[in-house]
Structure formats: C-alpha cells, structure tokens
C-alpha positions as a printed NumPy array, in Angstrom:
array([[-23.83 , 112.113,  96.828],
       [-22.318, 108.686,  96.471],
       [-25.168, 107.698,  94.405],
       [-24.327, 110.439,  92.135],
       [-20.915, 109.351,  91.844],
       [-21.849, 105.825,  90.98 ],
       [-24.676, 107.203,  88.041],
       [-21.732, 109.148,  86.9  ],
       [-19.372, 106.201,  86.546],
       [-21.54 , 104.065,  84.985],
       [-22.43 , 106.625,  82.427],
       [-18.841, 107.28 ,  81.821],
       [-18.451, 103.288,  80.817],
       [-19.624, 103.461,  77.331],
       [-18.   , 106.717,  76.833],
       [-14.659, 105.003,  77.407],
       [-15.292, 102.097,  75.275],
       [-16.386, 103.861,  72.49 ],
       [-13.506, 106.352,  72.33 ],
       [-11.087, 103.338,  72.68 ],
       [-12.376, 101.384,  69.992],
       [-12.271, 104.447,  67.869],
       [ -8.259, 104.649,  68.537],
       [ -8.032, 100.952,  68.281],
       [ -9.71 , 100.839,  65.049],
       [ -7.732, 104.295,  63.237],
       [ -4.685, 102.402,  64.602],
       [ -4.888,  99.087,  63.477],
       [ -5.917, 101.069,  59.66 ],
       [ -3.638, 103.844,  59.786],
       [ -0.049, 101.512,  59.736],
       [  0.984,  97.841,  59.147],
       [  3.539,  97.541,  62.358],
       [  5.599,  94.638,  60.178],
       [  6.538,  97.543,  57.692],
       [ 10.116,  97.472,  59.067],
       [ 10.771,  94.04 ,  58.852],
       [  9.064,  93.904,  55.12 ],
       [ 11.331,  96.38 ,  54.113],
       [ 14.776,  94.941,  55.439],
       [ 17.51 ,  93.881,  52.713],
       [ 18.316,  91.164,  53.02 ],
       [ 14.409,  90.279,  53.126],
       [ 13.291,  89.132,  56.734],
       [ 12.535,  85.045,  56.54 ],
       [  8.795,  84.374,  55.698],
       [  8.448,  82.303,  59.279],
       [  9.843,  85.59 ,  61.069],
       [  7.032,  87.448,  59.569],
       [  4.389,  84.698,  60.337],
       [  5.546,  84.358,  63.817],
       [  5.306,  88.138,  64.078],
       [  1.762,  88.394,  62.705],
       [  0.377,  85.556,  65.223],
       [  2.108,  87.001,  67.977],
       [  0.465,  90.662,  67.262],
       [ -2.852,  88.961,  66.335],
       [ -2.85 ,  90.159,  62.942],
       [ -4.306,  87.35 ,  61.766],
       [ -7.698,  88.135,  63.451],
       [-10.485,  90.413,  62.059],
       [-10.761,  93.678,  63.66 ],
       [-13.455,  92.955,  65.908],
       [-12.109,  90.237,  67.622],
       [ -8.776,  91.484,  68.164],
       [-10.477,  94.9  ,  70.   ],
       [-12.57 ,  92.679,  72.604],
       [ -9.44 ,  90.038,  72.874],
       [ -7.518,  93.145,  74.017],
       [ -9.848,  94.569,  75.889],
       [-10.362,  91.399,  77.835],
       [ -6.579,  91.211,  78.451],
       [ -6.9  ,  94.875,  79.836],
       [ -9.288,  93.466,  82.801],
       [ -7.005,  91.231,  83.705],
       [ -3.815,  93.657,  83.733],
       [ -2.41 ,  92.35 ,  80.049],
       [ -2.386,  95.471,  77.963],
       [ -1.347,  93.478,  74.643],
       [  1.793,  92.646,  72.799],
       [  4.21 ,  95.74 ,  71.848],
       [  5.764,  95.421,  68.374],
       [  8.99 ,  95.671,  70.399],
       [  8.884,  91.923,  72.124],
       [ 11.003,  92.953,  74.996],
       [  8.607,  95.71 ,  76.04 ],
       [  6.088,  95.082,  78.581],
       [  2.995,  97.556,  78.083],
       [  1.463,  97.895,  81.726],
       [  5.028,  97.894,  83.093],
       [  5.85 , 100.713,  80.899],
       [  2.599, 102.755,  81.395],
       [  2.678, 102.424,  85.351],
       [  6.159, 103.733,  85.485],
       [  5.874, 106.597,  82.925],
       [  2.463, 107.439,  84.578],
       [  3.756, 108.504,  87.518],
       [  6.522, 110.841,  86.046],
       [  3.735, 112.274,  83.979],
       [  0.921, 112.86 ,  86.543],
       [  3.383, 114.364,  89.123],
       [  3.957, 116.918,  86.26 ],
       [ -0.113, 117.421,  85.458],
       [ -0.549, 117.618,  89.154],
       [  1.354, 120.163,  90.122],
       [  1.071, 122.765,  87.136],
       [ -2.456, 122.507,  87.568],
       [ -2.329, 123.423,  91.498],
       [  0.057, 126.177,  90.637],
       [ -2.397, 127.456,  87.721],
       [ -5.527, 127.296,  89.392],
       [ -3.988, 129.045,  92.882],
       [ -2.414, 131.932,  90.227],
       [ -5.738, 132.163,  87.92 ],
       [ -7.729, 132.664,  90.944],
       [ -5.598, 135.249,  92.843],
       [ -4.916, 137.128,  89.413],
       [ -8.715, 136.879,  88.248],
       [-10.125, 138.116,  91.713],
       [ -7.782, 140.784,  91.967],
       [ -8.383, 141.736,  88.004],
       [-12.163, 141.917,  89.028],
       [-11.854, 143.829,  92.033],
       [ -9.98 , 146.526,  90.117],
       [-12.064, 146.567,  87.318],
       [-10.269, 148.866,  84.389],
       [ -7.423, 150.112,  86.514],
       [ -3.485, 149.586,  85.521],
       [ -3.556, 146.364,  87.3  ],
       [ -6.111, 145.125,  85.415],
       [ -4.987, 145.827,  82.301],
       [ -1.328, 144.58 ,  83.059],
       [ -2.996, 141.492,  84.129],
       [ -5.167, 140.929,  80.899],
       [ -2.391, 141.568,  78.834],
       [ -0.2  , 138.976,  80.323],
       [ -2.922, 136.439,  80.089],
       [ -3.603, 136.845,  76.439],
       [ -0.003, 137.006,  75.879],
       [  0.475, 133.417,  77.425],
       [ -2.989, 132.338,  75.791],
       [ -1.891, 133.091,  72.241],
       [  1.993, 131.611,  72.76 ],
       [  2.123, 127.71 ,  71.558],
       [  2.951, 125.291,  74.264],
       [  6.424, 124.153,  72.473],
       [  7.473, 127.88 ,  72.244],
       [  7.304, 128.445,  75.681],
       [  9.006, 125.339,  76.471],
       [ 11.48 , 126.099,  74.536],
       [ 12.149, 129.703,  75.754],
       [ 12.353, 128.656,  79.217],
       [ 15.039, 125.677,  78.046],
       [ 17.233, 128.115,  76.652],
       [ 16.495, 130.721,  79.324],
       [ 17.834, 127.99 ,  82.08 ],
       [ 20.746, 127.208,  80.129],
       [ 21.731, 131.067,  79.697],
       [ 21.076, 131.28 ,  83.419],
       [ 23.19 , 128.26 ,  84.159],
       [ 25.942, 129.905,  82.014],
       [ 25.783, 133.259,  83.76 ],
       [ 26.279, 131.502,  87.411],
       [ 28.243, 129.033,  86.326],
       [ 26.731, 126.148,  88.334],
       [ 23.716, 123.645,  87.447],
       [ 20.739, 125.539,  89.167],
       [ 17.985, 125.162,  86.713],
       [ 17.919, 121.588,  85.062],
       [ 16.847, 121.957,  81.219],
       [ 16.93 , 117.699,  80.507],
       [ 15.472, 114.656,  81.839],
       [ 12.938, 114.145,  85.133],
       [ 15.803, 113.172,  87.388],
       [ 19.71 , 112.759,  87.262],
       [ 21.368, 109.804,  85.835],
       [ 22.55 , 108.17 ,  88.052],
       [ 20.382, 109.762,  90.939],
       [ 22.395, 111.617,  93.791],
       [ 22.434, 109.306,  97.155],
       [ 19.934, 109.713,  99.539],
       [ 16.186, 109.926,  99.813],
       [ 16.375, 113.735, 100.474],
       [ 18.844, 114.619,  97.971],
       [ 16.733, 112.364,  95.249],
       [ 13.34 , 114.034,  96.06 ],
       [ 15.282, 117.68 ,  95.948],
       [ 16.92 , 116.558,  92.319],
       [ 13.49 , 115.378,  91.552],
       [ 11.774, 119.029,  92.315],
       [ 14.402, 120.678,  90.711],
       [ 14.004, 118.871,  87.637],
       [ 10.195, 119.822,  87.574],
       [ 10.816, 123.513,  87.828],
       [ 10.977, 124.663,  84.057],
       [  8.569, 121.918,  83.074],
       [  5.773, 122.806,  85.521],
       [  6.191, 126.278,  84.899],
       [  6.028, 126.087,  81.154],
       [  2.358, 123.498,  81.346],
       [  1.399, 126.204,  84.194],
       [  1.501, 129.104,  82.171],
       [ -0.352, 127.75 ,  79.576],
       [ -3.248, 126.765,  81.922],
       [ -3.476, 129.787,  83.998],
       [ -3.681, 132.406,  81.462],
       [ -7.38 , 131.074,  80.269],
       [ -8.371, 129.845,  83.568],
       [ -7.671, 133.792,  85.03 ],
       [ -9.858, 135.067,  82.497],
       [-12.9  , 132.746,  83.383],
       [-12.395, 133.578,  86.888],
       [-12.493, 137.503,  86.235],
       [-15.23 , 137.108,  83.923],
       [-16.869, 135.09 ,  86.778],
       [-16.262, 137.408,  89.385],
       [-17.425, 140.564,  87.74 ],
       [-20.942, 138.877,  87.488],
       [-21.149, 137.396,  90.926],
       [-20.225, 140.883,  92.026],
       [-23.288, 142.655,  90.311],
       [-25.427, 140.125,  91.685],
       [-28.443, 140.91 ,  94.175],
       [-27.112, 138.873,  97.031],
       [-23.83 , 140.618,  96.932],
       [-25.411, 143.98 ,  97.631],
       [-27.546, 142.459,  99.98 ],
       [-24.859, 141.109, 102.087],
       [-22.795, 144.412, 101.702],
       [-26.029, 145.965, 102.834],
       [-26.   , 143.692, 105.769],
       [-22.878, 145.28 , 107.053],
       [-20.612, 142.257, 105.908],
       [-17.135, 143.364, 105.215],
       [-15.876, 143.306, 102.   ],
       [-13.028, 140.98 , 102.724],
       [-16.155, 138.292, 103.902],
       [-18.551, 139.081, 100.891],
       [-15.511, 138.818,  98.243],
       [-14.318, 135.433,  99.857],
       [-17.302, 133.325, 101.55 ],
       [-20.077, 134.944,  99.322],
       [-18.622, 135.801,  95.65 ],
       [-15.423, 133.621,  95.221],
       [-17.561, 130.351,  96.032],
       [-20.026, 131.068,  93.393],
       [-17.523, 132.301,  91.12 ],
       [-15.351, 129.101,  91.385],
       [-17.943, 126.688,  89.656],
       [-17.909, 128.043,  86.238],
       [-13.813, 127.682,  86.604],
       [-14.512, 124.01 ,  88.028],
       [-16.2  , 123.11 ,  84.554],
       [-13.465, 124.632,  82.578],
       [-10.699, 123.277,  84.418],
       [-12.236, 120.053,  83.951],
       [-12.92 , 119.937,  80.567],
       [ -9.292, 121.425,  79.995],
       [ -7.512, 118.772,  81.38 ],
       [ -7.449, 116.574,  78.068],
       [ -5.644, 119.484,  76.707],
       [ -3.111, 119.583,  79.687],
       [ -2.316, 116.233,  79.033],
       [ -1.767, 116.96 ,  75.336],
       [  0.475, 119.823,  76.703],
       [  1.941, 117.45 ,  78.943],
       [  3.221, 115.486,  75.643],
       [  4.962, 118.735,  74.158],
       [  6.606, 119.753,  77.346],
       [  8.011, 116.042,  77.876],
       [  9.192, 116.466,  74.254],
       [ 11.272, 119.67 ,  74.729],
       [ 12.556, 118.725,  78.414],
       [ 13.574, 115.263,  77.312],
       [ 11.429, 113.553,  79.905],
       [ 10.699, 109.736,  79.833],
       [  7.155, 109.969,  80.698],
       [  3.598, 108.831,  78.742],
       [  4.008, 111.806,  76.123],
       [  7.41 , 110.257,  75.276],
       [  5.87 , 106.724,  74.786],
       [  2.965, 107.86 ,  73.071],
       [  5.465, 109.336,  70.528],
       [  7.342, 105.966,  70.314],
       [  4.19 , 103.689,  70.296],
       [  2.911, 106.156,  67.07 ],
       [  6.413, 105.828,  64.968],
       [  6.218, 101.89 ,  65.596],
       [  2.451, 101.623,  64.829],
       [  2.039, 100.301,  68.279],
       [ -1.633,  99.851,  68.113],
       [ -1.693,  98.372,  71.295],
       [  0.523, 100.711,  72.95 ],
       [ -1.139, 103.384,  71.645],
       [ -4.986, 102.088,  72.418],
       [ -3.353, 101.339,  75.848],
       [ -1.974, 104.718,  76.334],
       [ -5.481, 106.7  ,  75.34 ],
       [ -7.221, 104.404,  77.833],
       [ -5.134, 105.163,  80.607],
       [ -5.856, 109.017,  79.692],
       [ -9.476, 108.841,  79.362],
       [ -9.982, 107.269,  82.633],
       [ -7.783, 110.227,  83.866],
       [-10.161, 112.483,  81.796],
       [-13.316, 111.086,  83.279],
       [-11.897, 110.752,  86.727],
       [-11.363, 114.578,  86.703],
       [-14.971, 115.442,  85.531],
       [-16.132, 113.383,  88.227],
       [-14.283, 115.112,  90.719],
       [-15.615, 118.45 ,  89.123],
       [-19.085, 117.427,  89.249],
       [-18.647, 116.474,  92.762],
       [-17.281, 119.814,  93.607],
       [-20.243, 121.158,  92.046],
       [-22.029, 119.836,  95.284],
       [-19.473, 121.533,  98.067],
       [-19.277, 124.636,  96.155],
       [-23.416, 125.319,  95.831],
       [-25.492, 123.682,  98.378],
       [-28.391, 123.956,  95.86 ],
       [-26.696, 120.885,  93.704],
       [-25.906, 119.052,  96.601],
       [-29.581, 119.162,  98.153],
       [-31.317, 118.341,  94.429]])
C-alpha cells in the first residue's frame, strides 16, 4: 500500500506542474497588473512604474518568471503581490483554514446524508419514500449554488427577525470582535458555519445520493448477495456488511472527482456569506491581475484535489480486498 501511495504521488507531480504553468501563463497574458498605475491622473512617475516592473518581475520572459516563482514556492516564497503590503503565503495560510473547515464539514454531512438516503431509497425502490428522495435530489441538483446560498441567507435573516435575536449568522466566518473565552469562540465559529455548510452540503448530497442509490440497486441484484441471503444472514447484515461496502466504491470515485467542484462551490458560498477565505482571496487576485497570488491559489487547490484523489485510491483497498491484494 505504501509503494502504491508513493507511486501515485510521483505521478501527480507532472500534473501539478502542468496545471500551475497553464494558469501562470494565462494569468500573465490576461492582463497587466500595472494598469491601475498607468491609468492614474495625474500620471504615475516613470520611476515608480519602473520600480514596480522590476519588483513584479514583469521585465523577465514568461518561462524564467515561472521557474523563478516555482523555485520560490519550494522555499516558502509565493512571489510578490500586486499589493506590496500583502504576503501571499501568510494570506493563503490564514484563509486556507477558514475554507477547509467549511469544505470538510460540508463533505462529511453530505456523505452521511447521501449514503443514508441512497440506501433507504434503494431498499424502498418505487415507493413513496423513493419518489420523495428522488424529487428532492433532483431539486437540489438543479438549483445553482449561489441561488441556494442566497435563499438560505434570506431565510436566516427572516428567522432572526421573527425570533427577535441573532440565532443564525449570515455574514462572516466569525464575530468581530470575537467573544471572550475559547469555548465561546468555538461556539461562535460553529454558529457562523451553519448556513454556509448546509448550502454547500445540499448541492453535493443531491448527486451523491443518486449514485449511492444506483450502486446499491446494482449490488443488491448480484449473485453474491443472493448467496448471502440464502446462507441465512440477516437482511441488516447483508445490506451493511456486504452490499453497502461494495456500493461505496463508485461513491468514493465520484466524491474524489467532485472535490474540485466543491472548492468552486465554496468560492460562491463564501462570496454570498462574505467569508474572508480562499474564495475571497481568489476573487481579489483576479480583479487586480495578481498572477502570483492566483497561481499560488491554484497550486494549493490542486494539492488538495490530488490529496483527496490519493485518499480515494487508498480507500479502494480498504473497501475491496481484491484491490488491496493486487
């Protein structure tokens, strides 16, 4: 298993380099970070323009700039930002934990709900329960992420107005200033996560529950399931120990592939709820044509995607002994 994990990591390195280079090149060609200075009236002094050009390495060709930035990343230097007072590495580090807690909690909730709903829907195929879960699944699947987030935010505002107190938080990842005491701060952060987490989880749950249902139906019609029932095993044991374990393999694949779209959904969700996370940092970087910040954001996101795909590959061996032994 260790050799397999090392092999997967080595294979991922060229993918990581290629994706980072493409974004770096596109960001470089898409705009000029000095455009705001050039458009100022009265005009910016030429020596200021020249100094910024050197600081941002705009006087260097594309390929040397990329490798210079990549070499800096390996030493913890993510390059100069268009905003001279901004340290890209520090910004990414602080904002990463804001976003990753949202993504992790939303994925856990979505997976648990998707597995439970998918199994129940498969066991009760073509019943009222199945039709209801199918309708809800397609409803959330068809609903845009930004629209669902806006609806939940408005619902939270209306609920707070109805009870006359701040029960559901609709702005920010935490209160400013934070409440005194570690316990109060943890409760405050969790309170701010309720609506964004529900918004992100519902979009993911909708697709995953359909995959779970389809996979369970396919497994339940397999010969080894009939054999297990014929041997006298209880329905519960057959469903959980034999059917569900095999049915989770396709869901693992889909979850790993969807992590990129979940990160994209987190960008939208953070924008609606005004979180200062990775999404807000990406949008700021794009607006200011900050190539180094945008490329660094993608590099971190690509590492997360590759890590989740590696975890999925390792889970295959846990779920199916045939893969582990092979």
